[in-house]
Amino acid sequence: MLEKWNHTVTVGGDVFGPTVNLASRLETHSEPGRIQVSRAAQDRLAEEFDLEPRGPVPLKGFGSVPTWFLLGRRSATARSPPLSCLGATAP
């Protein structure tokens, strides 16, 4: 079965793989009109977007997955200051 593969495969223009399966299951198990994201997405979005913790959701093939709802873009004043403003430098 394609969902057991550890890499992405393209078949006739369709994409299959664990990331696509996770996104599909997150969409299916979300509440109507809301965007539900995984920890990886939350980690990347947290600086510029407001997210609401939803908690773990059981997803077939993935087990219990921690999830968040995307609420919207943060205002410019609510964002964290850049590292340079804090006297730190990026690695």
mmCIF file of N, CA and C in Angstrom:
data_model
loop_
_atom_site.group_PDB
_atom_site.id
_atom_site.type_symbol
_atom_site.label_atom_id
_atom_site.label_comp_id
_atom_site.label_asym_id
_atom_site.label_seq_id
_atom_site.Cartn_x
_atom_site.Cartn_y
_atom_site.Cartn_z
ATOM 1 N N MET A 1 0.837 -1.177 0.000
ATOM 2 C CA MET A 1 0.000 0.000 0.000
ATOM 3 C C MET A 1 0.881 1.240 0.000
ATOM 4 N N LEU A 2 0.463 2.280 -0.683
ATOM 5 C CA LEU A 2 1.248 3.497 -0.794
ATOM 6 C C LEU A 2 1.454 4.197 0.541
ATOM 7 N N GLU A 3 0.469 4.153 1.456
ATOM 8 C CA GLU A 3 0.604 4.883 2.709
ATOM 9 C C GLU A 3 1.704 4.319 3.613
ATOM 10 N N LYS A 4 2.212 3.146 3.325
ATOM 11 C CA LYS A 4 3.270 2.559 4.137
ATOM 12 C C LYS A 4 4.659 2.916 3.612
ATOM 13 N N TRP A 5 4.744 3.567 2.457
ATOM 14 C CA TRP A 5 6.034 3.952 1.900
ATOM 15 C C TRP A 5 6.586 5.122 2.698
ATOM 16 N N ASN A 6 7.895 5.230 2.748
ATOM 17 C CA ASN A 6 8.531 6.310 3.484
ATOM 18 C C ASN A 6 8.989 7.444 2.579
ATOM 19 N N HIS A 7 8.523 7.487 1.359
ATOM 20 C CA HIS A 7 8.894 8.562 0.459
ATOM 21 C C HIS A 7 7.691 8.921 -0.407
ATOM 22 N N THR A 8 7.773 10.049 -1.065
ATOM 23 C CA THR A 8 6.680 10.526 -1.899
ATOM 24 C C THR A 8 6.794 9.937 -3.296
ATOM 25 N N VAL A 9 5.665 9.544 -3.854
ATOM 26 C CA VAL A 9 5.618 8.926 -5.180
ATOM 27 C C VAL A 9 4.613 9.696 -6.029
ATOM 28 N N THR A 10 4.946 9.905 -7.288
ATOM 29 C CA THR A 10 4.017 10.532 -8.214
ATOM 30 C C THR A 10 3.518 9.462 -9.174
ATOM 31 N N VAL A 11 2.189 9.328 -9.252
ATOM 32 C CA VAL A 11 1.574 8.345 -10.140
ATOM 33 C C VAL A 11 0.538 9.079 -10.985
ATOM 34 N N GLY A 12 0.811 9.217 -12.265
ATOM 35 C CA GLY A 12 -0.153 9.863 -13.156
ATOM 36 C C GLY A 12 -0.523 11.280 -12.739
ATOM 37 N N GLY A 13 0.424 12.022 -12.160
ATOM 38 C CA GLY A 13 0.156 13.390 -11.754
ATOM 39 C C GLY A 13 -0.316 13.531 -10.321
ATOM 40 N N ASP A 14 -0.686 12.429 -9.674
ATOM 41 C CA ASP A 14 -1.097 12.473 -8.275
ATOM 42 C C ASP A 14 0.112 12.225 -7.386
ATOM 43 N N VAL A 15 0.146 12.860 -6.222
ATOM 44 C CA VAL A 15 1.253 12.708 -5.288
ATOM 45 C C VAL A 15 0.780 11.889 -4.093
ATOM 46 N N PHE A 16 1.595 10.895 -3.709
ATOM 47 C CA PHE A 16 1.292 10.051 -2.565
ATOM 48 C C PHE A 16 2.495 10.035 -1.641
ATOM 49 N N GLY A 17 2.283 9.924 -0.374
ATOM 50 C CA GLY A 17 3.369 9.843 0.587
ATOM 51 C C GLY A 17 2.857 10.216 1.965
ATOM 52 N N PRO A 18 3.689 10.063 2.992
ATOM 53 C CA PRO A 18 3.243 10.310 4.359
ATOM 54 C C PRO A 18 2.783 11.747 4.601
ATOM 55 N N THR A 19 3.422 12.721 3.996
ATOM 56 C CA THR A 19 3.021 14.114 4.212
ATOM 57 C C THR A 19 1.637 14.371 3.635
ATOM 58 N N VAL A 20 1.379 13.841 2.449
ATOM 59 C CA VAL A 20 0.077 14.004 1.806
ATOM 60 C C VAL A 20 -0.994 13.276 2.612
ATOM 61 N N ASN A 21 -0.688 12.091 3.094
ATOM 62 C CA ASN A 21 -1.652 11.336 3.903
ATOM 63 C C ASN A 21 -1.969 12.063 5.200
ATOM 64 N N LEU A 22 -0.945 12.622 5.866
ATOM 65 C CA LEU A 22 -1.168 13.361 7.108
ATOM 66 C C LEU A 22 -2.042 14.583 6.841
ATOM 67 N N ALA A 23 -1.746 15.341 5.796
ATOM 68 C CA ALA A 23 -2.542 16.523 5.471
ATOM 69 C C ALA A 23 -3.999 16.150 5.202
ATOM 70 N N SER A 24 -4.215 15.077 4.487
ATOM 71 C CA SER A 24 -5.575 14.621 4.192
ATOM 72 C C SER A 24 -6.317 14.240 5.472
ATOM 73 N N ARG A 25 -5.655 13.522 6.357
ATOM 74 C CA ARG A 25 -6.298 13.100 7.601
ATOM 75 C C ARG A 25 -6.554 14.288 8.534
ATOM 76 N N LEU A 26 -5.636 15.244 8.569
ATOM 77 C CA LEU A 26 -5.860 16.449 9.372
ATOM 78 C C LEU A 26 -7.089 17.202 8.858
ATOM 79 N N GLU A 27 -7.221 17.306 7.543
ATOM 80 C CA GLU A 27 -8.375 17.993 6.971
ATOM 81 C C GLU A 27 -9.671 17.246 7.297
ATOM 82 N N THR A 28 -9.647 15.942 7.157
ATOM 83 C CA THR A 28 -10.831 15.129 7.412
ATOM 84 C C THR A 28 -11.290 15.206 8.863
ATOM 85 N N HIS A 29 -10.340 15.295 9.804
ATOM 86 C CA HIS A 29 -10.677 15.285 11.227
ATOM 87 C C HIS A 29 -10.768 16.674 11.837
ATOM 88 N N SER A 30 -10.725 17.701 11.020
ATOM 89 C CA SER A 30 -10.840 19.069 11.518
ATOM 90 C C SER A 30 -12.304 19.447 11.696
ATOM 91 N N GLU A 31 -12.532 20.595 12.323
ATOM 92 C CA GLU A 31 -13.878 21.127 12.449
ATOM 93 C C GLU A 31 -14.198 21.926 11.185
ATOM 94 N N PRO A 32 -15.470 21.985 10.785
ATOM 95 C CA PRO A 32 -15.841 22.719 9.567
ATOM 96 C C PRO A 32 -15.378 24.176 9.628
ATOM 97 N N GLY A 33 -14.780 24.640 8.534
ATOM 98 C CA GLY A 33 -14.352 26.027 8.438
ATOM 99 C C GLY A 33 -13.078 26.377 9.180
ATOM 100 N N ARG A 34 -12.395 25.375 9.737
ATOM 101 C CA ARG A 34 -11.163 25.630 10.487
ATOM 102 C C ARG A 34 -10.000 24.907 9.823
ATOM 103 N N ILE A 35 -8.805 25.471 9.999
ATOM 104 C CA ILE A 35 -7.594 24.860 9.460
ATOM 105 C C ILE A 35 -6.828 24.241 10.618
ATOM 106 N N GLN A 36 -6.631 22.942 10.554
ATOM 107 C CA GLN A 36 -5.925 22.196 11.595
ATOM 108 C C GLN A 36 -4.531 21.854 11.088
ATOM 109 N N VAL A 37 -3.511 22.061 11.925
ATOM 110 C CA VAL A 37 -2.136 21.803 11.506
ATOM 111 C C VAL A 37 -1.421 20.899 12.494
ATOM 112 N N SER A 38 -0.359 20.274 12.007
ATOM 113 C CA SER A 38 0.470 19.380 12.823
ATOM 114 C C SER A 38 1.529 20.182 13.574
ATOM 115 N N ARG A 39 2.300 19.507 14.412
ATOM 116 C CA ARG A 39 3.374 20.159 15.157
ATOM 117 C C ARG A 39 4.399 20.796 14.212
ATOM 118 N N ALA A 40 4.756 20.106 13.140
ATOM 119 C CA ALA A 40 5.743 20.649 12.205
ATOM 120 C C ALA A 40 5.257 21.971 11.611
ATOM 121 N N ALA A 41 3.991 22.024 11.228
ATOM 122 C CA ALA A 41 3.435 23.267 10.684
ATOM 123 C C ALA A 41 3.350 24.329 11.771
ATOM 124 N N GLN A 42 2.950 23.934 12.965
ATOM 125 C CA GLN A 42 2.854 24.888 14.080
ATOM 126 C C GLN A 42 4.215 25.498 14.377
ATOM 127 N N ASP A 43 5.254 24.683 14.370
ATOM 128 C CA ASP A 43 6.608 25.182 14.624
ATOM 129 C C ASP A 43 7.009 26.244 13.610
ATOM 130 N N ARG A 44 6.648 26.053 12.360
ATOM 131 C CA ARG A 44 7.026 27.000 11.298
ATOM 132 C C ARG A 44 6.139 28.236 11.268
ATOM 133 N N LEU A 45 4.897 28.111 11.711
ATOM 134 C CA LEU A 45 3.947 29.216 11.616
ATOM 135 C C LEU A 45 3.869 30.077 12.876
ATOM 136 N N ALA A 46 4.323 29.563 14.015
ATOM 137 C CA ALA A 46 4.090 30.195 15.317
ATOM 138 C C ALA A 46 4.584 31.634 15.424
ATOM 139 N N GLU A 47 5.644 31.988 14.735
ATOM 140 C CA GLU A 47 6.178 33.339 14.860
ATOM 141 C C GLU A 47 5.287 34.387 14.184
ATOM 142 N N GLU A 48 4.619 34.011 13.112
ATOM 143 C CA GLU A 48 3.838 34.990 12.359
ATOM 144 C C GLU A 48 2.324 34.774 12.389
ATOM 145 N N PHE A 49 1.884 33.654 12.976
ATOM 146 C CA PHE A 49 0.456 33.358 12.997
ATOM 147 C C PHE A 49 0.014 32.985 14.409
ATOM 148 N N ASP A 50 -1.238 33.275 14.726
ATOM 149 C CA ASP A 50 -1.829 32.839 15.986
ATOM 150 C C ASP A 50 -2.400 31.446 15.781
ATOM 151 N N LEU A 51 -2.090 30.565 16.727
ATOM 152 C CA LEU A 51 -2.577 29.188 16.679
ATOM 153 C C LEU A 51 -3.194 28.834 18.023
ATOM 154 N N GLU A 52 -4.218 28.018 17.979
ATOM 155 C CA GLU A 52 -4.906 27.565 19.180
ATOM 156 C C GLU A 52 -4.667 26.071 19.353
ATOM 157 N N PRO A 53 -4.102 25.662 20.483
ATOM 158 C CA PRO A 53 -3.892 24.220 20.681
ATOM 159 C C PRO A 53 -5.232 23.483 20.671
ATOM 160 N N ARG A 54 -5.313 22.428 19.918
ATOM 161 C CA ARG A 54 -6.515 21.592 19.910
ATOM 162 C C ARG A 54 -6.305 20.353 20.773
ATOM 163 N N GLY A 55 -5.080 19.885 20.798
ATOM 164 C CA GLY A 55 -4.781 18.668 21.539
ATOM 165 C C GLY A 55 -4.579 17.507 20.581
ATOM 166 N N PRO A 56 -4.302 16.339 21.129
ATOM 167 C CA PRO A 56 -4.048 15.170 20.283
ATOM 168 C C PRO A 56 -5.310 14.669 19.588
ATOM 169 N N VAL A 57 -5.126 14.267 18.335
ATOM 170 C CA VAL A 57 -6.217 13.710 17.535
ATOM 171 C C VAL A 57 -5.743 12.358 17.009
ATOM 172 N N PRO A 58 -6.528 11.287 17.203
ATOM 173 C CA PRO A 58 -6.119 9.979 16.675
ATOM 174 C C PRO A 58 -6.308 9.931 15.153
ATOM 175 N N LEU A 59 -5.211 9.680 14.442
ATOM 176 C CA LEU A 59 -5.255 9.619 12.989
ATOM 177 C C LEU A 59 -4.759 8.265 12.511
ATOM 178 N N LYS A 60 -5.540 7.624 11.657
ATOM 179 C CA LYS A 60 -5.199 6.317 11.116
ATOM 180 C C LYS A 60 -3.812 6.353 10.481
ATOM 181 N N GLY A 61 -2.969 5.413 10.879
ATOM 182 C CA GLY A 61 -1.632 5.307 10.328
ATOM 183 C C GLY A 61 -0.601 6.201 11.009
ATOM 184 N N PHE A 62 -1.046 7.109 11.896
ATOM 185 C CA PHE A 62 -0.139 8.032 12.558
ATOM 186 C C PHE A 62 -0.250 7.986 14.077
ATOM 187 N N GLY A 63 -1.313 7.375 14.593
ATOM 188 C CA GLY A 63 -1.533 7.357 16.038
ATOM 189 C C GLY A 63 -2.101 8.681 16.506
ATOM 190 N N SER A 64 -1.805 9.032 17.751
ATOM 191 C CA SER A 64 -2.295 10.264 18.350
ATOM 192 C C SER A 64 -1.354 11.414 17.953
ATOM 193 N N VAL A 65 -1.887 12.388 17.229
ATOM 194 C CA VAL A 65 -1.077 13.486 16.688
ATOM 195 C C VAL A 65 -1.473 14.794 17.362
ATOM 196 N N PRO A 66 -0.500 15.509 17.984
ATOM 197 C CA PRO A 66 -0.813 16.825 18.553
ATOM 198 C C PRO A 66 -1.191 17.792 17.421
ATOM 199 N N THR A 67 -2.254 18.577 17.615
ATOM 200 C CA THR A 67 -2.719 19.471 16.562
ATOM 201 C C THR A 67 -3.048 20.860 17.113
ATOM 202 N N TRP A 68 -3.082 21.827 16.180
ATOM 203 C CA TRP A 68 -3.428 23.213 16.482
ATOM 204 C C TRP A 68 -4.372 23.713 15.411
ATOM 205 N N PHE A 69 -5.198 24.699 15.760
ATOM 206 C CA PHE A 69 -6.014 25.388 14.772
ATOM 207 C C PHE A 69 -5.316 26.688 14.413
ATOM 208 N N LEU A 70 -5.243 26.981 13.119
ATOM 209 C CA LEU A 70 -4.685 28.228 12.629
ATOM 210 C C LEU A 70 -5.769 29.294 12.743
ATOM 211 N N LEU A 71 -5.475 30.378 13.483
ATOM 212 C CA LEU A 71 -6.464 31.432 13.704
ATOM 213 C C LEU A 71 -6.298 32.610 12.758
ATOM 214 N N GLY A 72 -5.079 32.900 12.348
ATOM 215 C CA GLY A 72 -4.844 34.010 11.436
ATOM 216 C C GLY A 72 -3.475 34.618 11.660
ATOM 217 N N ARG A 73 -3.121 35.562 10.809
ATOM 218 C CA ARG A 73 -1.827 36.236 10.894
ATOM 219 C C ARG A 73 -1.809 37.162 12.107
ATOM 220 N N ARG A 74 -0.667 37.193 12.799
ATOM 221 C CA ARG A 74 -0.493 38.104 13.927
ATOM 222 C C ARG A 74 -0.314 39.527 13.413
ATOM 223 N N SER A 75 -0.691 40.480 14.233
ATOM 224 C CA SER A 75 -0.434 41.868 13.865
ATOM 225 C C SER A 75 1.060 42.129 13.996
ATOM 226 N N ALA A 76 1.558 43.155 13.321
ATOM 227 C CA ALA A 76 2.991 43.463 13.338
ATOM 228 C C ALA A 76 3.490 43.733 14.754
ATOM 229 N N THR A 77 2.661 44.307 15.613
ATOM 230 C CA THR A 77 3.097 44.621 16.978
ATOM 231 C C THR A 77 3.142 43.383 17.863
ATOM 232 N N ALA A 78 2.416 42.349 17.507
ATOM 233 C CA ALA A 78 2.369 41.143 18.336
ATOM 234 C C ALA A 78 3.479 40.157 18.010
ATOM 235 N N ARG A 79 4.162 40.360 16.889
ATOM 236 C CA ARG A 79 5.221 39.423 16.498
ATOM 237 C C ARG A 79 6.432 39.565 17.392
ATOM 238 N N SER A 80 7.190 38.496 17.512
ATOM 239 C CA SER A 80 8.432 38.520 18.269
ATOM 240 C C SER A 80 9.437 39.410 17.557
ATOM 241 N N PRO A 81 10.255 40.157 18.316
ATOM 242 C CA PRO A 81 11.267 40.983 17.652
ATOM 243 C C PRO A 81 12.318 40.106 17.001
ATOM 244 N N PRO A 82 12.961 40.592 15.932
ATOM 245 C CA PRO A 82 14.021 39.799 15.301
ATOM 246 C C PRO A 82 15.184 39.606 16.264
ATOM 247 N N LEU A 83 15.957 38.556 16.034
ATOM 248 C CA LEU A 83 17.084 38.251 16.909
ATOM 249 C C LEU A 83 18.039 39.427 17.041
ATOM 250 N N SER A 84 18.227 40.192 15.966
ATOM 251 C CA SER A 84 19.172 41.307 16.007
ATOM 252 C C SER A 84 18.759 42.355 17.035
ATOM 253 N N CYS A 85 17.463 42.513 17.286
ATOM 254 C CA CYS A 85 16.977 43.482 18.279
ATOM 255 C C CYS A 85 17.262 42.999 19.698
ATOM 256 N N LEU A 86 17.463 41.726 19.861
ATOM 257 C CA LEU A 86 17.713 41.157 21.180
ATOM 258 C C LEU A 86 19.193 41.023 21.480
ATOM 259 N N GLY A 87 20.039 41.502 20.563
ATOM 260 C CA GLY A 87 21.488 41.398 20.759
ATOM 261 C C GLY A 87 22.028 40.026 20.402
ATOM 262 N N ALA A 88 21.208 39.193 19.773
ATOM 263 C CA ALA A 88 21.640 37.833 19.414
ATOM 264 C C ALA A 88 21.822 37.766 17.902
ATOM 265 N N THR A 89 22.544 36.776 17.487
ATOM 266 C CA THR A 89 22.722 36.543 16.052
ATOM 267 C C THR A 89 22.276 35.136 15.732
ATOM 268 N N ALA A 90 21.789 34.972 14.517
ATOM 269 C CA ALA A 90 21.360 33.629 14.070
ATOM 270 C C ALA A 90 22.598 32.769 13.843
ATOM 271 N N PRO A 91 22.481 31.465 14.109
ATOM 272 C CA PRO A 91 23.632 30.554 13.904
ATOM 273 C C PRO A 91 24.020 30.455 12.457
#
